[in-house]
Coordinates of C-alpha atoms and ligand atoms in Angstrom, one line a residue:
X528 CA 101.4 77.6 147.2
X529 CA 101.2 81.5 147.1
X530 CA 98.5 83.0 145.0
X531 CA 99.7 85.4 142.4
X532 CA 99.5 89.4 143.2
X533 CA 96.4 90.5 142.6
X534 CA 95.6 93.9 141.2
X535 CA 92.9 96.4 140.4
X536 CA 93.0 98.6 137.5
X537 CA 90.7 101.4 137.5
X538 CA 90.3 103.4 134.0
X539 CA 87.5 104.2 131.8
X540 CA 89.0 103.3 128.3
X541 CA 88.7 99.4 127.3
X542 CA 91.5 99.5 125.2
X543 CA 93.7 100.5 128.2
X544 CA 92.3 98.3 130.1
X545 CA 92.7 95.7 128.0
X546 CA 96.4 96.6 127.0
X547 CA 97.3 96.6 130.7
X548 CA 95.5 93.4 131.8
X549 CA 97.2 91.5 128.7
X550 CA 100.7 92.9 130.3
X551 CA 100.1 92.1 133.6
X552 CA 98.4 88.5 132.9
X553 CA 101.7 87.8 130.9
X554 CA 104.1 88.5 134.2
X555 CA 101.7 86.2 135.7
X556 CA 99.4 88.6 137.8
X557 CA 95.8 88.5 138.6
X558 CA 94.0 91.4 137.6
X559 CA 90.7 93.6 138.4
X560 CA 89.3 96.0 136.7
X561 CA 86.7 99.3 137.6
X562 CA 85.7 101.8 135.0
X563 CA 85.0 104.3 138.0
X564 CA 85.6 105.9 141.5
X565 CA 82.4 104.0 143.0
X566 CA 83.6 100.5 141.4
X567 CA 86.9 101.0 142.4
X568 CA 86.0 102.3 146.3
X569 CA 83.8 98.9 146.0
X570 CA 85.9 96.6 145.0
X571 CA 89.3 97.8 147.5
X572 CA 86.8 97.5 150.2
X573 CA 86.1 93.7 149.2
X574 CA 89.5 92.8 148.0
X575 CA 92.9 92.7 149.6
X576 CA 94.6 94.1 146.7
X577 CA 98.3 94.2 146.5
X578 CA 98.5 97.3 144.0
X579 CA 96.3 99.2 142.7
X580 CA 96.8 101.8 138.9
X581 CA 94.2 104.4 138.6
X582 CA 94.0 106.9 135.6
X583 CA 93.7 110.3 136.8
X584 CA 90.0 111.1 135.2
X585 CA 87.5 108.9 135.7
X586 CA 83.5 109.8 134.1
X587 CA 82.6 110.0 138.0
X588 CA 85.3 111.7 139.7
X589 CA 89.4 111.5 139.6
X590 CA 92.1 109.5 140.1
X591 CA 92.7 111.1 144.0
X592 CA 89.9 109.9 145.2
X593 CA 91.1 106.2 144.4
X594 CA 94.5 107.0 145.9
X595 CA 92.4 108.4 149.1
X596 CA 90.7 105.5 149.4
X597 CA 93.0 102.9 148.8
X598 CA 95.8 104.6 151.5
X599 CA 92.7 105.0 154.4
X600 CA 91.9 101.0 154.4
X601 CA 93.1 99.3 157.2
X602 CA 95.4 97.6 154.9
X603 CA 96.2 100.4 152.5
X604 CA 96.6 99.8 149.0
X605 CA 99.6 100.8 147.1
X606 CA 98.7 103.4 144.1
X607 CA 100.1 104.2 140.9
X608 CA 98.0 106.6 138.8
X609 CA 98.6 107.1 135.0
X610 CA 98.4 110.7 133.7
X611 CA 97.6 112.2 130.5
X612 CA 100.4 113.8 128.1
X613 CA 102.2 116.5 129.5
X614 CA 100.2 117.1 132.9
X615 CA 102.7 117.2 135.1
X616 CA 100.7 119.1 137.8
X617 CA 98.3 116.3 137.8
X618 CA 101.4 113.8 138.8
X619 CA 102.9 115.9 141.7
X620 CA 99.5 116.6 143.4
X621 CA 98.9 112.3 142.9
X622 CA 102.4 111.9 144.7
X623 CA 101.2 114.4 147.4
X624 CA 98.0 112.4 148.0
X625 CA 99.9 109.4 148.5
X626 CA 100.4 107.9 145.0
X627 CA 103.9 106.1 145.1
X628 CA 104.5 106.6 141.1
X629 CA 103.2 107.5 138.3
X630 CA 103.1 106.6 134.4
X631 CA 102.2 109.1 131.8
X632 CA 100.2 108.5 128.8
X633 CA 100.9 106.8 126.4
X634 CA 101.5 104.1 128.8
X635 CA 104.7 102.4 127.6
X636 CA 104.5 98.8 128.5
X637 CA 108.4 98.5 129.5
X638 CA 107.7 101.1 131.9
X639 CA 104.1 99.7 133.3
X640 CA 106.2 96.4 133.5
X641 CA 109.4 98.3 135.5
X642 CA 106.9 100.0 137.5
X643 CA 105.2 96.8 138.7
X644 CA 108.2 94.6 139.4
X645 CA 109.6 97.5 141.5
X646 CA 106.1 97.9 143.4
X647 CA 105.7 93.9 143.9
X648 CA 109.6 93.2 144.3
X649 CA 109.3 90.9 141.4
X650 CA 113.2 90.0 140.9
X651 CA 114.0 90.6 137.4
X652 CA 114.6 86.9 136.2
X653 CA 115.8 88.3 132.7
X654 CA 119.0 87.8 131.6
X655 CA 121.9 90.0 132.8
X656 CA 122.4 91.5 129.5
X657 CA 119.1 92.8 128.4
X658 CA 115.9 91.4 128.8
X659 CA 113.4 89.2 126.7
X660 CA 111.2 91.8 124.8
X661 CA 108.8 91.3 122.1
X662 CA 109.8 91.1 118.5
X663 CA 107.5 94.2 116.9
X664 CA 106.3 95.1 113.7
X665 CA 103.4 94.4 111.9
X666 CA 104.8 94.0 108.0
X667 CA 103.9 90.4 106.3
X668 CA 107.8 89.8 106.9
X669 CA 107.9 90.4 111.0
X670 CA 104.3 88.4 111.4
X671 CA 106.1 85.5 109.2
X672 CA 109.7 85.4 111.3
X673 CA 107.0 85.4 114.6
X674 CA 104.9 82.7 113.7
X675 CA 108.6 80.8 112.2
X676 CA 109.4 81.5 116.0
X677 CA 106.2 80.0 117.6
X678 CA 107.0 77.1 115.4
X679 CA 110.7 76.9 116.4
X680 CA 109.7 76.4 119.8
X681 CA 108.0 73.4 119.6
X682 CA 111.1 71.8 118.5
X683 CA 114.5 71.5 119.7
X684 CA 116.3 71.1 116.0
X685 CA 119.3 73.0 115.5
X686 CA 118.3 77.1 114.7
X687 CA 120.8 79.1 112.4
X688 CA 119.3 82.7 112.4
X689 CA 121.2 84.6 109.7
X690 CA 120.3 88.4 109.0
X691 CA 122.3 91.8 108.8
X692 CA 123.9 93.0 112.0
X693 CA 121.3 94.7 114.2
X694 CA 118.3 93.1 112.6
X695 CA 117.0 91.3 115.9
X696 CA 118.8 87.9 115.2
X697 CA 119.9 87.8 119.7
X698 CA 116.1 88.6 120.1
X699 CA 114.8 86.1 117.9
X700 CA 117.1 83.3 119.5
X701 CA 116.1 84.6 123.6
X702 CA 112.2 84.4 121.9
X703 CA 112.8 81.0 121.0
X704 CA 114.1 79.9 123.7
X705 CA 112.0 81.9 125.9
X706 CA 108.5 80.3 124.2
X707 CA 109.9 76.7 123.9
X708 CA 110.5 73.8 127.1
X709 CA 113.3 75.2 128.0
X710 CA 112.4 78.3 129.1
X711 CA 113.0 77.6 133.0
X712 CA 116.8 76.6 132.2
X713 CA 119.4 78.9 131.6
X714 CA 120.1 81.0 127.8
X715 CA 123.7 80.8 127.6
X716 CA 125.3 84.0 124.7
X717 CA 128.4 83.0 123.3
X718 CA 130.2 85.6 121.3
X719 CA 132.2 83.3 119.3
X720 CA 134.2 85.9 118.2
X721 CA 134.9 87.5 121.4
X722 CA 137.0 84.6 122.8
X723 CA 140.8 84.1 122.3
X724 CA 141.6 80.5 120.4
X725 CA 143.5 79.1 123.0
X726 CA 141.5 79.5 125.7
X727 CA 138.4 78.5 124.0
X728 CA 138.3 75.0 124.6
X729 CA 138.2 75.4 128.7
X730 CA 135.5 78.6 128.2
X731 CA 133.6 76.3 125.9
X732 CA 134.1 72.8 127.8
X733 CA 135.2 73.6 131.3
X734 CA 138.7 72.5 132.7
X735 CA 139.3 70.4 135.8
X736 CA 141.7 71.4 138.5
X737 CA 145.5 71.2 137.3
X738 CA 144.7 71.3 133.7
X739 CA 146.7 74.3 133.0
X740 CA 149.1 76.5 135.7
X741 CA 146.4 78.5 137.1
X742 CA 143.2 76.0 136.9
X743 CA 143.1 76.1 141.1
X744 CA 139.6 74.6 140.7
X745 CA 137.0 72.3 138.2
X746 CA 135.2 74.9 136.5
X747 CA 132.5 74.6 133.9
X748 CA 132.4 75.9 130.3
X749 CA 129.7 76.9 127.9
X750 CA 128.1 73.6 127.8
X751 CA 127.8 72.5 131.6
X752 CA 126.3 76.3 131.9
X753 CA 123.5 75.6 129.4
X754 CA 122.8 72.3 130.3
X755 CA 118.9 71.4 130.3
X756 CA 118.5 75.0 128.3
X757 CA 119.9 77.0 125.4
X758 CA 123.5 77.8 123.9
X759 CA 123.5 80.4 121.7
X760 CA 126.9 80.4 119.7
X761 CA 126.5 84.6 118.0
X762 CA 129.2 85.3 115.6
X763 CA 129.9 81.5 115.1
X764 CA 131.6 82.2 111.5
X765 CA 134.3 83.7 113.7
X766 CA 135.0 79.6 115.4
X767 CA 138.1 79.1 114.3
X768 CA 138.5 75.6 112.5
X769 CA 140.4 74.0 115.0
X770 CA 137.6 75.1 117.6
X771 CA 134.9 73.7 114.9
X772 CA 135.8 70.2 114.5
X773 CA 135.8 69.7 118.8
X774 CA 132.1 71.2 118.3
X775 CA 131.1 69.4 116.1
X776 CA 132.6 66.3 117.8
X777 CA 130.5 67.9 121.1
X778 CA 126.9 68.0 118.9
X779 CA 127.4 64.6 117.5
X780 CA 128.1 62.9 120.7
X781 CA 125.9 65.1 122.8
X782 CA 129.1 65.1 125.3
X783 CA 132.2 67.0 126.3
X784 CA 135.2 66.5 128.1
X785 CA 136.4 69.0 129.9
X786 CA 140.3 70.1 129.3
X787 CA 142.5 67.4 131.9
X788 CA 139.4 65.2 132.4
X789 CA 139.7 61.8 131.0
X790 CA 136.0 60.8 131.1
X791 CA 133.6 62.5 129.1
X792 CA 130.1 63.9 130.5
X793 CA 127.0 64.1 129.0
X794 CA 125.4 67.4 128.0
X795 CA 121.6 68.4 127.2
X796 CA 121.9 71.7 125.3
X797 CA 119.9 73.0 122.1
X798 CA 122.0 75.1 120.1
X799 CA 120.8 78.5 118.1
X800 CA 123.7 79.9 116.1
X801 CA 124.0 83.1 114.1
X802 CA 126.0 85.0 112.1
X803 CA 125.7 88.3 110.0
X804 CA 128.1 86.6 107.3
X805 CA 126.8 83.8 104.9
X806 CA 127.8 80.5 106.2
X807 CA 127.4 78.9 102.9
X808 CA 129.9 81.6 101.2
X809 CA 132.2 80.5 104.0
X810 CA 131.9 76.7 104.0
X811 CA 132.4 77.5 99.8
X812 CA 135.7 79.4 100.3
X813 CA 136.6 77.1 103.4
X814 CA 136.7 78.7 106.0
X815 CA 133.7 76.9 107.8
X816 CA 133.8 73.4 107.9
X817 CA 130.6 72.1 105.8
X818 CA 129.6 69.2 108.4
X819 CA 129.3 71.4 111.1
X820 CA 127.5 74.0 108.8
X821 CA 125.1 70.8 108.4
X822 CA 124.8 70.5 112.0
X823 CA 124.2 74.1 113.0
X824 CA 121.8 74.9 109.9
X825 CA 119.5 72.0 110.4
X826 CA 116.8 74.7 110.3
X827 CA 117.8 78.7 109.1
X828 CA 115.7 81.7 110.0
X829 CA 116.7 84.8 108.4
X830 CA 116.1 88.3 110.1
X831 CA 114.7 90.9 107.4
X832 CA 116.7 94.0 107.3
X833 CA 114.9 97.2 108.4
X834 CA 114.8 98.4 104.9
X835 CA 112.7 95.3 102.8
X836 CA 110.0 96.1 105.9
X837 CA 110.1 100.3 105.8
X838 CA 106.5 100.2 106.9
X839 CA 107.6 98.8 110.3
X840 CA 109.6 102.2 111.3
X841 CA 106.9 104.1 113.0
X842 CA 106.0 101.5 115.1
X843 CA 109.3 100.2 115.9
X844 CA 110.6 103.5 116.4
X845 CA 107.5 104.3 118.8
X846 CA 108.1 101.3 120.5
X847 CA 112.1 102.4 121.1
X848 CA 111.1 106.0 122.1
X849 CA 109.5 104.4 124.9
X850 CA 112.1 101.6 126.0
X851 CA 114.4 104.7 126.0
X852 CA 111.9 106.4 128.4
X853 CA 110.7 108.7 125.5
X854 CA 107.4 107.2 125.6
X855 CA 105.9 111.2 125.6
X856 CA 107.7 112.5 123.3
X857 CA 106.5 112.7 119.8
X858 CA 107.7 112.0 116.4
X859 CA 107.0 115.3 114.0
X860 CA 105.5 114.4 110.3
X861 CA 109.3 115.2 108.7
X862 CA 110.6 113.3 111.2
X863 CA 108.9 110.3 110.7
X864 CA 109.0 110.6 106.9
X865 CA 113.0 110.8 107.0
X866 CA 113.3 107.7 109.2
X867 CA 110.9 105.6 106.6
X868 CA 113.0 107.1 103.7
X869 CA 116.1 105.9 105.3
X870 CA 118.2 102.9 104.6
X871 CA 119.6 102.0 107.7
X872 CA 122.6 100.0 107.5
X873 CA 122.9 98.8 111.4
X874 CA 118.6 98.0 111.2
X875 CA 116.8 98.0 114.7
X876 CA 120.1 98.4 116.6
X877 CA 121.1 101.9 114.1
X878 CA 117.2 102.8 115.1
X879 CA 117.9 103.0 118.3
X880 CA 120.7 104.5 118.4
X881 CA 119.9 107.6 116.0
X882 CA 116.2 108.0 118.8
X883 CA 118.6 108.0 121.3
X884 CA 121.1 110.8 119.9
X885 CA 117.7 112.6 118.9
X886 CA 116.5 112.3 122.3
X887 CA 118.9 113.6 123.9
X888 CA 118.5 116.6 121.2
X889 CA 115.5 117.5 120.7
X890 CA 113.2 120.1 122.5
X891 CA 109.9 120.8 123.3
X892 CA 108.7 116.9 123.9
X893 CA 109.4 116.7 120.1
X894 CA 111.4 115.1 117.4
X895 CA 112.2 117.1 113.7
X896 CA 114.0 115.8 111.5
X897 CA 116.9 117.9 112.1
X898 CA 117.4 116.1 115.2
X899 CA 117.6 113.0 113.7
X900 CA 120.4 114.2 111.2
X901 CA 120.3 111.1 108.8
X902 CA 122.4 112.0 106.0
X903 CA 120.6 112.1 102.8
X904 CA 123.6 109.5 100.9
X905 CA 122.1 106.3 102.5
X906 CA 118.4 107.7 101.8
X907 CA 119.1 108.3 98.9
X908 CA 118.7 104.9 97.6
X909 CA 115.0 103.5 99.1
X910 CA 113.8 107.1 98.6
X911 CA 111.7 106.3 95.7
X912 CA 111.7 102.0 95.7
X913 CA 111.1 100.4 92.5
X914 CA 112.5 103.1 90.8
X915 CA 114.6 101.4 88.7
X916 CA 114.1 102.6 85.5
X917 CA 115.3 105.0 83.5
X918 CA 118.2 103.0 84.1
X919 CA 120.5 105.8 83.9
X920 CA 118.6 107.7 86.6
X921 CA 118.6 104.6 89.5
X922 CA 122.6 104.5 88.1
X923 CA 123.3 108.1 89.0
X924 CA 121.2 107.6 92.0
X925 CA 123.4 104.5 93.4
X926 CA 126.6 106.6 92.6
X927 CA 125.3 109.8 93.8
X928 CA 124.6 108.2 97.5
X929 CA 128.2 106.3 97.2
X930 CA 129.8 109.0 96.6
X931 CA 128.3 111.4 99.7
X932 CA 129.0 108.1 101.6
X933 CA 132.3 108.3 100.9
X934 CA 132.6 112.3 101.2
X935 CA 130.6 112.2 104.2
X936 CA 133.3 109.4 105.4
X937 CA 136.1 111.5 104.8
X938 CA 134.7 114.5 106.6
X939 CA 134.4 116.1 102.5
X940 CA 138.2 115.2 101.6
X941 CA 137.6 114.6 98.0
X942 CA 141.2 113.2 97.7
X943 CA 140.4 110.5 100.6
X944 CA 137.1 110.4 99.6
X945 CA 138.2 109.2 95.7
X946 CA 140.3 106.5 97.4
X947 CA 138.0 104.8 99.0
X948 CA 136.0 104.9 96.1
X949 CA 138.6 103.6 93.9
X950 CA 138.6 106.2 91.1
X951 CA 140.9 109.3 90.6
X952 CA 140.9 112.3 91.9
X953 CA 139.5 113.8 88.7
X954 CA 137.4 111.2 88.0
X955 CA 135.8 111.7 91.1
X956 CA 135.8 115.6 90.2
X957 CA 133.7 114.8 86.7
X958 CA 130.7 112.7 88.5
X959 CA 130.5 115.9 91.2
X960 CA 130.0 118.1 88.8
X961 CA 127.6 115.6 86.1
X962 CA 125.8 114.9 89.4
X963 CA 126.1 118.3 90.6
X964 CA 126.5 117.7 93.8
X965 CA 128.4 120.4 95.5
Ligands
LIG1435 N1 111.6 93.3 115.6 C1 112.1 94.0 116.7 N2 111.3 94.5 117.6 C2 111.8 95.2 118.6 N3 113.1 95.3 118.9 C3 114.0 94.8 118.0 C4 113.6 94.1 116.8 N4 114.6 93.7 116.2 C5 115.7 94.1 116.9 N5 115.3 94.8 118.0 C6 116.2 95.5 118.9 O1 117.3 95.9 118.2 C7 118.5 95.7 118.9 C8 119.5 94.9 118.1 O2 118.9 93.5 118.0 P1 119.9 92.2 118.2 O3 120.9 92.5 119.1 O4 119.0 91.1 118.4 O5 120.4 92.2 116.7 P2 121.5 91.3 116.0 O6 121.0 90.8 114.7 O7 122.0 90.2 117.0 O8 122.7 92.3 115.8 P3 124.3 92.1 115.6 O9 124.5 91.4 114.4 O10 124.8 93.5 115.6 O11 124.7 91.3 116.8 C9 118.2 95.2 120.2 O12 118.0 96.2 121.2 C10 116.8 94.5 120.0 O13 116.0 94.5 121.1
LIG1436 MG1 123.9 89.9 117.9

């Protein structure tokens, strides 16, 4: 057996200290810590560190030192220091000495993380299409869906996550399987509504050779891939029916067959489903089978939307800044204010997106809320909550931000603009001017 990496952290702040330590613990590191240049000088002299992160100033001297020190032992210690906001002298003269990185302050974890897999050539075992990350926010809401999540774990029921598109419902399904027994076997995403019907049944169940002109070979499907782990069936009100009674058939018998085979083999998969439509609705109108809705919805987790948790955004969007390697730039008062204010529609995944068009927009290491450009029709609506009453006020207030929605939609064609609404052309002309929009 190989012992873990082992690494010293030198820094004066607990917090930091304790921040990083918790990070590095959870990839499965040992870690040291000095609060100064003698500790640290001490303690790389005892220990055959493999890596060493130094902030720059230290009570009794700076970061260099540590990086001197570290690169003249007869095994020299790799070093990455951590620089305050903005001092990008500091970093280059760090690099001179010998530093082989550095992060900048506010430390963003995703980058601490980066920075250490790349120093310890720690293969990214994460998936190939994005990797685990922690579900954040701190509302009553987010600290319920975590501890649902912990609890989800510990089982291996059925999972139907349900929630509005971009509300975290992929992230919730990796975290469950990431924190349950089957974490060391593969998470298998299925976008059920990515997948033509007819070739379904071999993506889902595999084929064997001479099934079909061009099956050259046994392959797996779905199933065989996830065996021992996790099938995650996204979009599943998209199965078609045909597709939901041989899945059903599949999660009764806990076996497939794959298309030509004649035998049947057995398969050891928990499934997590979601969908941003209601099931229910669906299984009502038929158009989703109501045993496999059974099946699938033996235990449902819904995702709040961004909006029922407003409190959440400066966190969240903090936390985005810095997994879009904005971790130094700051949010301005306005800024922050028009995000809360805002009801977006897409949730986390709109977030993200609007921080990265204001990233790539903004100046000075800041964001206004100019560069944000949320238009006002959709925060219109959670601007003052509660308000309900008068009722004619929250009325005009609903119409008012349908009707820039709709304006806004058609680039300010009020002719377009009154068809999608669904009212004449001079009907729509009356609310502009009783609204007075202009
Ligand atoms: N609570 C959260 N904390 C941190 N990141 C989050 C959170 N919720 C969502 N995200 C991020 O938002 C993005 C969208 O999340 P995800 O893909 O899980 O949403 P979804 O509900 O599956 O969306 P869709 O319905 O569009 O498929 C991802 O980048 C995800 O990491
Ligand atoms: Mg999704």
């Amino acid at each position: 057996m190989t012992a873990s990496p082992r690494i010293l952290l030198v820094d004066d702040e607990p917090d930091l200290l304790d921040l990083m330590e918790l990070t590095l613990v959870k990839m499965g590191l040992e870690t040291d810590r000095a609060v100064s240049v003698a500790e640290a000088r001490e303690r790389l002299a005892r220990t055959p560190y493999d890596l060493c992160l130094t902030d720059m100033r230290l009570t009794d001297g700076e970061g260099l030192e540590v990086v001197a020190c570290a690169s003249a032992l007869p095994r020299p210690v790799p070093v990455a220091v951590i620089t305050a906001y903005g001092n990008a002298g500091n970093a280059v003269a760090a690099l001179k000495a010998g530093a082989f990185d550095y992060l900048a302050k506010p430390v963003a974890l995703d980058q601490l993380r980066a920075l250490i897999k790349s120093a310890l050539r720690i293969p990214d075992t994460a998936q190939p299409d994005g990797t685990v990350r922690e579900l954040i926010g701190q509302s009553a809401a987010m600290q319920d869906i975590r501890s649902r999540i912990a609890k989800l774990a510990r089982t291996q029921a059925p999972v139907h996550i349900a929630g509005e598109s971009g509300s975290g419902k992929e992230l919730a399904a990796r975290l469950i399987h990431q924190l349950g027994s089957r974490t060391d076997k593969p998470f298998v995403a299925v976008n059920c509504g990515a997948i033509l019907e007819t070739l379904m049944e071999s993506e889902f169940f595999g084929y064997r050779k001479g099934a079909f002109t061009g099956a050259d070979a046994d392959r797996n499907g779905f199933f065989q891939a996830a065996d021992g782990g996790t099938l995650f069936l996204d979009e599943v009100a998209d199965l078609p029916l045909s597709m939901q009674v041989k899945l059903l058939r599949v999660l009764q018998e806990k076996k497939v067959r794959k298309v030509g085979a004649t035998q049947e083999e057995p398969v050891d998969v928990r499934i997590i489903s979601a969908t941003h439509q209601s099931l229910a609705a669906l299984v009502e109108a038929g158009k989703f089978r109501q045993d496999l809705y059974y099946r699938l919805n033996v235990i449902d987790l819904v995702m709040p939307s961004l909006r029922d948790r407003p409190e959440d955004i400066p966190e969240m969007a903090r936390f985005l800044l810095g997994r879009l390697g904005g971790s130094q730039i700051k949010l301005d008062r306005d800024a922050e204010k028009s995000l809360c204010a805002y009801a977006f529609p897409g949730n986390v995944r709109e977030l993200e997106n609007t921080l990265e068009r204001a990233l790539a927009m903004c100046e000075d290491q800041h964001i206004t809320a100019d560069d944000l450009n949320l238009t006002p029709a959709l925060a219109a609506s959670s601007e003052q909550p509660g308000s309900k009453f008068p009722l004619q006020d929250y009325l005009d207030q609903i119409e008012r931000s349908a009707i820039l929605e709709a304006l806004e939609q058609t680039r300010h064609n009020k002719t377009a603009a009154a068809r999608v609404l669904g009212v004449t052309f001079r009907s729509l002309r009356y609310r502009l001017e009783r609204l007075e929009i202009k």
